[in-house]
XYZ file of N, CA and C in Angstrom:
714
model
N -12.856 -63.945 22.919
C -13.419 -62.930 22.028
C -13.769 -61.651 22.780
N -14.313 -61.803 24.040
C -14.669 -60.624 24.810
C -13.434 -59.785 25.127
N -12.324 -60.476 25.453
C -11.101 -59.770 25.796
C -10.618 -58.940 24.600
N -10.651 -59.563 23.418
C -10.232 -58.868 22.195
C -11.131 -57.670 21.913
N -12.396 -57.854 22.106
C -13.350 -56.763 21.861
C -13.112 -55.620 22.817
N -12.873 -55.942 24.086
C -12.619 -54.882 25.060
C -11.357 -54.097 24.754
N -10.318 -54.817 24.331
C -9.074 -54.163 23.969
C -9.266 -53.253 22.758
N -10.054 -53.752 21.824
C -10.336 -52.953 20.638
C -11.066 -51.658 21.013
N -12.037 -51.834 21.939
C -12.788 -50.645 22.372
C -11.890 -49.649 23.083
N -10.977 -50.155 23.916
C -10.040 -49.284 24.614
C -9.164 -48.533 23.623
N -8.677 -49.267 22.608
C -7.814 -48.659 21.594
C -8.564 -47.577 20.823
N -9.802 -47.886 20.455
C -10.599 -46.904 19.719
C -10.898 -45.687 20.577
N -11.190 -45.970 21.858
C -11.464 -44.852 22.779
C -10.250 -43.969 22.952
N -9.077 -44.559 23.042
C -7.840 -43.780 23.191
C -7.559 -42.939 21.955
N -7.784 -43.536 20.768
C -7.576 -42.821 19.517
C -8.530 -41.637 19.418
N -9.796 -41.857 19.791
C -10.782 -40.799 19.749
C -10.406 -39.660 20.688
N -9.972 -40.059 21.898
C -9.571 -39.048 22.872
C -8.384 -38.243 22.384
N -7.449 -38.914 21.709
C -6.275 -38.226 21.163
C -6.681 -37.216 20.096
N -7.607 -37.633 19.212
C -8.084 -36.735 18.144
C -8.775 -35.533 18.732
N -9.656 -35.777 19.708
C -10.380 -34.704 20.360
C -9.400 -33.729 21.025
N -8.373 -34.289 21.664
C -7.381 -33.457 22.339
C -6.627 -32.579 21.367
N -6.256 -33.138 20.221
C -5.544 -32.369 19.201
C -6.419 -31.251 18.664
N -7.690 -31.571 18.393
C -8.626 -30.581 17.866
C -8.814 -29.445 18.866
N -9.009 -29.809 20.139
C -9.210 -28.789 21.157
C -7.970 -27.920 21.343
N -6.801 -28.538 21.255
C -5.551 -27.779 21.382
C -5.409 -26.809 20.222
N -5.736 -27.281 19.005
C -5.652 -26.433 17.830
C -6.626 -25.256 17.947
N -7.843 -25.568 18.406
C -8.856 -24.513 18.568
C -8.410 -23.491 19.603
N -7.795 -23.990 20.677
C -7.317 -23.084 21.734
C -6.226 -22.179 21.211
N -5.317 -22.751 20.397
C -4.234 -21.953 19.825
C -4.790 -20.893 18.880
N -5.776 -21.299 18.032
C -6.378 -20.382 17.079
C -7.084 -19.260 17.815
N -7.803 -19.615 18.883
C -8.509 -18.600 19.668
C -7.512 -17.646 20.329
N -6.415 -18.227 20.828
C -5.397 -17.396 21.476
C -4.775 -16.437 20.481
N -4.547 -16.915 19.215
C -3.979 -16.048 18.180
C -4.928 -14.911 17.827
N -6.259 -15.230 17.843
C -7.234 -14.191 17.563
C -7.224 -13.132 18.650
N -7.057 -13.569 19.894
C -7.070 -12.643 21.019
C -5.766 -11.859 21.118
N -4.656 -12.545 20.885
C -3.330 -11.918 21.015
C -2.515 -12.116 19.736
N -2.926 -11.484 18.630
C -2.161 -11.642 17.388
C -0.778 -11.018 17.489
N 0.171 -11.559 16.767
C 1.517 -10.999 16.763
C 1.544 -9.709 15.964
N 2.627 -8.955 16.139
C 2.784 -7.717 15.362
C 2.753 -8.003 13.873
N 3.403 -9.090 13.455
C 3.437 -9.460 12.041
C 2.038 -9.740 11.518
N 1.205 -10.436 12.336
C -0.167 -10.753 11.918
C -1.008 -9.481 11.812
N -0.850 -8.581 12.756
C -1.596 -7.318 12.713
C -1.248 -6.535 11.452
N 0.059 -6.419 11.158
C 0.504 -5.647 10.013
C 0.096 -6.308 8.706
N 0.252 -7.614 8.612
C -0.105 -8.346 7.391
C -1.573 -8.167 7.064
N -2.434 -8.299 8.069
C -3.877 -8.141 7.877
C -4.199 -6.727 7.419
N -3.557 -5.731 7.997
C -3.817 -4.337 7.641
C -3.410 -4.076 6.199
N -2.247 -4.602 5.780
C -1.801 -4.400 4.403
C -2.720 -5.096 3.417
N -3.173 -6.317 3.744
C -4.073 -7.059 2.871
C -5.404 -6.332 2.682
N -5.835 -5.579 3.695
C -7.074 -4.819 3.593
C -6.907 -3.604 2.673
N -5.678 -3.208 2.419
C -5.396 -2.048 1.580
C -5.152 -2.455 0.131
N -4.292 -3.426 -0.077
C -3.892 -3.788 -1.440
C -3.714 -5.304 -1.557
N -4.400 -5.956 -2.496
C -4.187 -7.387 -2.731
C -2.748 -7.669 -3.138
N -2.267 -8.838 -2.756
C -0.874 -9.193 -2.994
C -0.504 -9.140 -4.476
N -1.445 -9.483 -5.359
C -1.124 -9.484 -6.795
C -0.744 -8.090 -7.285
N -1.312 -7.059 -6.658
C -0.992 -5.694 -7.070
C 0.313 -5.226 -6.442
N 0.627 -5.738 -5.247
C 1.954 -5.502 -4.683
C 3.009 -6.078 -5.623
N 2.743 -7.291 -6.100
C 3.672 -7.958 -7.028
C 3.833 -7.127 -8.322
N 2.728 -6.553 -8.809
C 2.781 -5.744 -10.029
C 3.708 -4.542 -9.836
N 3.612 -3.901 -8.679
C 4.449 -2.722 -8.432
C 5.921 -3.096 -8.234
N 6.173 -4.218 -7.571
C 7.566 -4.626 -7.388
C 8.201 -4.994 -8.734
N 7.400 -5.533 -9.661
C 7.911 -5.813 -11.001
C 8.290 -4.533 -11.734
N 7.649 -3.440 -11.330
C 7.956 -2.142 -11.937
C 9.132 -1.447 -11.255
N 9.721 -2.114 -10.273
C 10.902 -1.556 -9.620
C 10.632 -0.872 -8.306
N 9.389 -1.031 -7.769
C 9.092 -0.436 -6.479
C 9.708 -1.273 -5.364
N 10.221 -0.625 -4.339
C 10.889 -1.297 -3.233
C 9.959 -1.428 -2.027
N 9.805 -2.634 -1.503
C 9.029 -2.876 -0.289
C 10.005 -3.058 0.873
N 9.860 -2.226 1.897
C 10.657 -2.368 3.117
C 9.799 -3.037 4.192
N 10.106 -4.280 4.499
C 9.319 -5.052 5.437
C 9.811 -4.842 6.871
N 8.966 -5.259 7.828
C 9.352 -5.182 9.232
C 8.289 -4.472 10.043
N 8.368 -4.639 11.352
C 7.380 -4.057 12.263
C 7.971 -2.970 13.157
N 9.137 -2.442 12.759
C 9.773 -1.363 13.533
C 10.176 -0.213 12.610
N 9.203 0.390 11.904
C 9.530 1.481 10.990
C 9.953 2.744 11.764
N 10.677 3.637 11.102
C 11.067 4.880 11.766
C 9.883 5.838 11.850
N 10.026 6.856 12.676
C 9.018 7.913 12.764
C 9.156 8.828 11.537
N 8.121 8.866 10.720
C 8.217 9.672 9.484
C 7.167 10.790 9.462
N 6.618 11.126 10.600
C 5.621 12.172 10.675
C 6.218 13.476 10.128
N 5.455 14.108 9.206
C 5.916 15.348 8.601
C 5.339 15.516 7.214
N 5.742 16.574 6.526
C 5.322 16.832 5.142
C 6.573 16.922 4.278
N 6.514 16.296 3.099
C 7.719 16.160 2.263
C 7.404 16.489 0.805
N 8.383 17.057 0.116
C 8.239 17.473 -1.278
C 9.055 16.530 -2.184
N 8.369 15.947 -3.183
C 9.030 15.108 -4.187
C 9.223 15.970 -5.447
N 10.470 16.396 -5.682
C 10.783 17.283 -6.805
C 12.238 17.121 -7.209
N 12.529 16.870 -8.475
C 11.597 16.608 -9.583
C 11.001 15.211 -9.477
N 9.688 15.136 -9.561
C 8.965 13.874 -9.420
C 8.970 13.183 -10.781
N 9.740 12.103 -10.892
C 10.151 11.573 -12.184
C 9.674 10.136 -12.385
N 9.101 9.859 -13.550
C 8.629 8.516 -13.865
C 9.790 7.533 -13.927
N 9.641 6.404 -13.248
C 10.616 5.312 -13.318
C 10.156 4.228 -14.281
N 8.863 3.845 -14.194
C 8.358 2.754 -15.022
C 6.840 2.752 -15.032
N 6.273 1.971 -15.949
C 4.821 1.893 -16.111
C 4.471 0.554 -16.751
N 3.250 0.066 -16.444
C 2.764 -1.129 -17.152
C 1.577 -0.806 -18.040
N 1.398 0.487 -18.373
C 0.300 0.942 -19.199
C 0.707 0.842 -20.668
N -0.033 0.136 -21.495
C 0.344 -0.002 -22.906
C 0.470 1.370 -23.599
N 1.534 1.555 -24.335
C 1.782 2.776 -25.093
C 1.716 4.028 -24.210
N 2.190 3.919 -23.011
C 2.137 5.028 -22.079
C 3.090 6.132 -22.528
N 2.565 7.359 -22.731
C 3.468 8.464 -23.114
C 4.332 8.929 -21.950
N 3.956 8.560 -20.714
C 4.773 8.917 -19.539
C 5.907 7.890 -19.437
N 6.913 8.092 -20.210
C 8.055 7.175 -20.269
C 9.061 7.500 -19.163
N 9.967 6.552 -18.844
C 10.989 6.809 -17.832
C 11.706 8.113 -18.094
N 11.811 8.945 -17.057
C 12.437 10.254 -17.181
C 11.444 11.386 -17.311
N 10.186 11.067 -17.589
C 9.150 12.106 -17.705
C 8.928 12.747 -16.345
N 8.927 14.075 -16.288
C 8.778 14.790 -15.021
C 7.325 15.183 -14.790
N 6.761 14.750 -13.686
C 5.392 15.033 -13.296
C 5.318 16.315 -12.475
N 4.087 16.723 -12.141
C 3.935 17.821 -11.174
C 4.580 17.400 -9.860
N 5.051 18.371 -9.110
C 5.674 18.070 -7.809
C 4.697 17.297 -6.939
N 5.194 16.253 -6.272
C 4.377 15.491 -5.344
C 4.610 15.973 -3.925
N 3.529 16.129 -3.177
C 3.624 16.575 -1.789
C 2.831 15.595 -0.925
N 3.428 15.129 0.140
C 2.751 14.181 1.015
C 2.879 14.627 2.474
N 1.778 14.476 3.202
C 1.770 14.767 4.629
C 1.419 13.493 5.374
N 2.239 13.131 6.352
C 2.065 11.926 7.139
C 1.925 12.301 8.607
N 0.920 11.761 9.277
C 0.670 12.161 10.655
C -0.067 11.062 11.419
N -0.119 11.205 12.724
C -0.760 10.243 13.617
C -0.252 8.811 13.393
N 1.066 8.666 13.338
C 1.669 7.339 13.192
C 1.558 6.561 14.495
N 1.131 5.303 14.405
C 0.955 4.463 15.592
C 1.966 3.325 15.590
N 2.581 3.067 16.753
C 3.505 1.953 16.882
C 2.801 0.687 17.364
N 1.511 0.796 17.710
C 0.798 -0.374 18.228
C 0.035 -1.129 17.139
N -0.572 -0.413 16.197
C -1.318 -1.114 15.143
C -0.813 -0.754 13.748
N 0.324 -0.040 13.646
C 1.009 0.261 12.393
C 0.142 1.092 11.445
N -0.760 1.879 12.009
C -1.553 2.790 11.201
C -0.850 4.148 11.089
N -1.221 4.890 10.087
C -0.687 6.232 9.886
C -1.651 6.948 8.967
N -1.824 8.254 9.118
C -2.714 8.996 8.245
C -1.906 9.730 7.187
N -2.512 9.870 5.989
C -1.766 10.416 4.856
C -2.638 11.331 4.028
N -2.079 12.491 3.664
C -2.676 13.386 2.678
C -1.646 13.579 1.575
N -2.110 13.664 0.337
C -1.190 13.850 -0.764
C -1.702 14.831 -1.792
N -0.794 15.374 -2.592
C -1.130 16.208 -3.725
C -0.309 15.755 -4.920
N -1.025 15.514 -6.032
C -0.394 15.146 -7.305
C 0.203 13.739 -7.308
N -0.324 12.870 -6.455
C 0.011 11.446 -6.550
C -1.126 10.745 -7.312
N -2.267 10.591 -6.659
C -3.433 10.046 -7.358
C -4.110 11.160 -8.147
N -4.268 12.306 -7.516
C -4.889 13.454 -8.192
C -4.463 14.738 -7.541
N -5.299 15.781 -7.684
C -4.933 17.075 -7.139
C -4.885 17.065 -5.623
N -5.751 16.262 -5.010
C -5.756 16.144 -3.552
C -6.180 14.729 -3.180
N -5.362 14.061 -2.399
C -5.608 12.650 -2.046
C -5.685 12.490 -0.534
N -6.701 11.750 -0.091
C -6.813 11.388 1.305
C -6.949 9.883 1.393
N -6.043 9.251 2.094
C -6.089 7.793 2.213
C -7.198 7.385 3.178
N -8.028 6.407 2.762
C -9.111 5.935 3.628
C -8.611 4.839 4.585
N -7.577 4.122 4.202
C -6.928 3.137 5.054
C -5.437 3.210 4.778
N -4.623 3.234 5.817
C -3.187 3.373 5.632
C -2.425 2.531 6.645
N -1.272 2.000 6.234
C -0.423 1.215 7.147
C 1.040 1.548 6.843
N 1.907 1.194 7.769
C 3.336 1.441 7.586
C 4.130 0.226 8.067
N 5.121 -0.172 7.273
C 6.053 -1.244 7.655
C 7.463 -0.700 7.550
N 8.434 -1.518 7.995
C 9.824 -1.129 7.864
C 10.647 -1.474 9.083
N 11.919 -1.174 9.004
C 12.823 -1.384 10.126
C 14.018 -0.449 9.955
N 14.666 -0.135 11.097
C 15.760 0.802 11.034
C 15.282 2.138 10.534
N 15.949 2.683 9.518
C 15.530 3.959 8.917
C 14.653 3.788 7.674
N 14.436 2.553 7.251
C 13.695 2.306 6.021
C 12.223 1.985 6.305
N 11.359 2.432 5.395
C 9.931 2.269 5.609
C 9.192 2.105 4.281
N 7.958 1.613 4.378
C 7.007 1.617 3.281
C 5.646 1.981 3.839
N 4.981 2.942 3.196
C 3.619 3.321 3.561
C 2.685 2.761 2.506
N 1.551 2.196 2.951
C 0.546 1.616 2.091
C -0.755 2.383 2.295
N -1.307 2.967 1.231
C -2.545 3.719 1.360
C -3.563 3.291 0.333
N -4.814 3.352 0.717
C -5.925 3.095 -0.208
C -6.694 4.395 -0.360
N -6.819 4.871 -1.596
C -7.396 6.188 -1.870
C -8.616 6.039 -2.793
N -9.707 6.672 -2.414
C -10.877 6.735 -3.276
C -10.798 8.027 -4.069
N -10.628 7.893 -5.376
C -10.394 9.064 -6.223
C -11.567 9.302 -7.160
N -12.164 10.506 -7.073
C -13.278 10.895 -7.921
C -12.750 11.604 -9.168
N -13.339 11.262 -10.310
C -12.942 11.941 -11.551
C -14.002 11.737 -12.643
N -14.425 12.849 -13.244
C -15.329 12.815 -14.399
C -16.568 11.954 -14.199
N -17.253 12.170 -13.082
C -18.511 11.496 -12.843
C -18.403 10.097 -12.270
N -17.217 9.638 -11.984
C -17.036 8.301 -11.407
C -15.971 8.307 -10.345
N -15.628 7.139 -9.859
C -14.553 7.038 -8.874
C -13.846 5.701 -9.016
N -12.621 5.674 -8.533
C -11.794 4.467 -8.531
C -11.118 4.333 -7.184
N -10.750 3.121 -6.855
C -9.902 2.912 -5.695
C -8.478 2.636 -6.173
N -7.567 3.425 -5.666
C -6.154 3.245 -5.975
C -5.408 2.806 -4.724
N -4.369 2.015 -4.913
C -3.379 1.800 -3.866
C -2.226 2.740 -4.150
N -1.789 3.441 -3.116
C -0.655 4.339 -3.210
C 0.398 3.896 -2.211
N 1.561 3.500 -2.692
C 2.645 3.039 -1.834
C 3.823 3.986 -1.947
N 4.477 4.227 -0.848
C 5.657 5.105 -0.823
C 6.722 4.483 0.059
N 7.930 4.426 -0.438
C 9.041 3.890 0.332
C 10.184 4.905 0.351
N 11.036 4.738 1.342
C 12.203 5.600 1.433
C 12.988 5.295 2.686
N 13.893 6.182 2.991
C 14.739 6.054 4.165
C 14.778 7.390 4.905
N 14.379 7.365 6.167
C 14.397 8.619 6.953
C 15.847 9.014 7.208
N 16.168 10.260 6.878
C 17.534 10.767 7.012
C 17.451 12.149 7.627
N 17.492 12.199 8.968
C 17.295 13.462 9.662
C 15.869 13.956 9.433
N 15.712 15.173 8.907
C 14.389 15.698 8.612
C 13.949 15.407 7.193
N 14.787 14.707 6.433
C 14.497 14.395 5.031
C 14.087 12.937 4.844
N 13.545 12.667 3.664
C 13.390 11.284 3.191
C 14.373 11.104 2.040
N 15.194 10.082 2.152
C 16.200 9.797 1.131
C 15.706 8.641 0.250
N 16.012 8.731 -1.060
C 15.640 7.681 -2.022
C 14.136 7.438 -2.014
N 13.348 8.492 -1.949
C 11.901 8.370 -1.957
C 11.370 7.854 -3.290
N 10.460 6.893 -3.215
C 9.863 6.317 -4.418
C 8.387 6.057 -4.137
N 7.551 6.277 -5.127
C 6.110 6.094 -4.966
C 5.574 5.210 -6.072
N 4.576 4.432 -5.750
C 3.916 3.596 -6.745
C 2.411 3.697 -6.583
N 1.700 3.816 -7.708
C 0.238 3.817 -7.644
C -0.274 2.744 -8.600
N -1.419 2.142 -8.239
C -2.038 1.161 -9.100
C -3.544 1.165 -8.857
N -4.313 1.116 -9.930
C -5.759 1.079 -9.822
C -6.174 -0.333 -9.367
N -6.850 -0.424 -8.224
C -7.240 -1.739 -7.699
C -8.740 -2.001 -7.825
N -9.516 -0.994 -8.279
C -10.959 -1.212 -8.471
C -11.496 -0.104 -9.360
N -11.839 -0.462 -10.617
C -12.367 0.538 -11.551
C -13.824 0.263 -11.906
N -14.533 -0.421 -10.993
C -15.927 -0.808 -11.278
C -16.887 0.377 -11.346
N -16.473 1.556 -10.869
C -17.319 2.742 -10.933
C -16.558 3.898 -11.582
N -15.706 3.587 -12.525
C -14.805 4.588 -13.087
C -15.517 5.600 -13.972
N -14.919 6.787 -14.061
C -15.351 7.785 -15.015
C -14.343 7.869 -16.150
N -14.534 8.823 -17.036
C -13.654 8.967 -18.187
C -12.287 9.506 -17.740
N -11.226 9.038 -18.417
C -9.915 9.639 -18.245
C -9.084 9.105 -17.119
N -9.336 7.871 -16.697
C -8.565 7.267 -15.598
C -7.962 5.953 -16.072
N -6.766 5.656 -15.644
C -6.130 4.405 -16.032
C -6.938 3.223 -15.492
N -6.846 2.079 -16.158
C -7.693 0.931 -15.855
C -7.167 0.138 -14.662
N -8.052 -0.721 -14.124
C -7.669 -1.593 -13.014
C -6.455 -2.455 -13.406
N -5.508 -2.528 -12.495
C -4.289 -3.302 -12.732
C -3.188 -2.480 -13.358
N -3.508 -1.280 -13.843
C -2.493 -0.420 -14.438
C -1.901 0.512 -13.379
N -0.619 0.784 -13.509
C 0.010 1.635 -12.515
C 1.346 2.177 -13.002
N 1.892 3.041 -12.179
C 3.191 3.656 -12.491
C 4.022 3.747 -11.218
N 5.313 3.823 -11.394
C 6.245 4.069 -10.283
C 7.039 5.328 -10.641
N 7.171 6.231 -9.667
C 7.940 7.463 -9.848
C 8.805 7.706 -8.625
N 9.825 8.540 -8.764
C 10.771 8.757 -7.671
C 11.177 10.215 -7.617
N 11.764 10.590 -6.504
C 12.306 11.926 -6.362
C 13.630 11.978 -7.110
N 13.667 12.812 -8.136
C 14.810 12.812 -9.045
C 16.119 13.231 -8.454
N 16.099 13.992 -7.339
C 17.376 14.340 -6.695
C 17.624 13.499 -5.443
N 16.764 12.470 -5.253
C 16.926 11.450 -4.211
C 16.813 11.984 -2.783
N 16.359 13.230 -2.641
C 16.133 13.797 -1.309
C 14.815 14.550 -1.307
N 13.903 14.107 -0.443
C 12.605 14.774 -0.313
C 12.619 15.547 1.010
N 12.774 16.847 0.888
C 12.914 17.677 2.078
C 11.587 18.062 2.673
N 11.607 18.555 3.917
C 10.372 19.000 4.573
C 9.806 20.202 3.850
N 8.468 20.338 3.902
C 7.797 21.440 3.226
C 6.544 21.836 3.980
N 6.013 22.985 3.636
C 4.726 23.432 4.198
C 3.638 22.867 3.289
N 2.950 21.830 3.755
C 1.958 21.137 2.926
C 0.874 22.089 2.435
N 0.393 22.946 3.299
C -0.730 23.823 2.948
C -0.381 24.885 1.915
N 0.912 25.197 1.783
C 1.309 26.244 0.859
C 1.463 25.722 -0.566
N 1.460 24.398 -0.733
C 1.640 23.816 -2.047
C 0.289 23.690 -2.737
N 0.118 24.407 -3.834
C -1.150 24.423 -4.562
C -1.157 23.304 -5.586
N -2.173 22.424 -5.490
C -2.271 21.328 -6.451
C -2.822 21.838 -7.775
N -2.445 21.183 -8.856
C -2.931 21.538 -10.187
C -4.415 21.174 -10.309
N -5.225 22.144 -10.682
C -6.675 21.923 -10.732
C -7.046 20.932 -11.820
N -6.306 20.889 -12.903
C -6.644 20.027 -14.024
C -6.381 18.547 -13.723
N -5.562 18.262 -12.738
C -5.143 16.908 -12.383
C -4.309 16.255 -13.486
N -3.868 17.011 -14.491
C -2.974 16.468 -15.480
C -1.563 16.444 -14.896
N -0.744 15.526 -15.392
C 0.624 15.345 -14.930
C 0.704 14.824 -13.493
N -0.413 14.291 -12.971
C -0.338 13.526 -11.730
C 0.006 12.102 -12.111
N 0.546 11.344 -11.170
C 1.059 10.027 -11.488
C -0.039 9.056 -11.972
N -1.314 9.335 -11.592
C -2.404 8.456 -12.000
C -3.120 8.910 -13.261
N -2.706 10.046 -13.840
C -3.452 10.632 -14.973
C -3.415 9.738 -16.204
N -4.526 9.773 -16.902
C -4.545 9.242 -18.262
C -4.360 10.437 -19.181
N -3.229 10.559 -19.867
C -2.923 11.788 -20.611
C -3.987 12.150 -21.639
N -4.214 13.457 -21.779
C -5.136 13.930 -22.786
C -4.531 13.783 -24.185
N -5.360 13.980 -25.198
C -4.867 13.827 -26.557
C -3.725 14.795 -26.836
N -3.791 16.001 -26.267
C -2.731 16.974 -26.506
C -1.411 16.511 -25.918
N -1.483 15.762 -24.815
C -0.245 15.263 -24.199
C 0.305 14.069 -24.953
N -0.554 13.383 -25.708
C -0.114 12.176 -26.397
C 0.677 12.515 -27.659
N 0.584 13.737 -28.132
C 1.260 14.113 -29.390
C 2.748 14.253 -29.180
């Protein structure tokens, strides 16, 4: 009986040691990943901090193109989207139907980083008359890219958080096949006249080429009407 008991104890001890070893190895791997995350992990985390996946899915259903990858092209510069044309919308009874031409969109991209996939962005007539992204990331490979921005937009005594995504292909000094998507991701402090959370639109450059421009010379519309995020006034609904 003693021999059997000792063998049992040895077996149990070995099993315990194996479990402890596996746990410690897993913990070591997890710790190592935290210290040295891969490029994919860095980029994925940054995008998740900007826009929840369900809203990415909403925009792709509207025809927005996501260019994945951790080797995007250098897109630093200012670009003009004209004619800035509605492609699709998920807003019920939206008067901005496919083919509707919005105010010209102007975007400035700068301080692009290849180490943490950050980039800074200023826009006019995307979310509103003037947009500054509070968090921005870029993905892509080859000449194709996608920029992800989170914008805090003030309007009529309130504010909303929008996700603003832009994709395209760098072609010399131009962006080819430029497309933009916006979606309201938080309307808990909204004011009057803004589309609701989960609602969004996709628009594109109607001549498929967004050329370089002088960002500062482009005057944004003060009324913020005909921006891609606008909730049309009654006069526009007629």
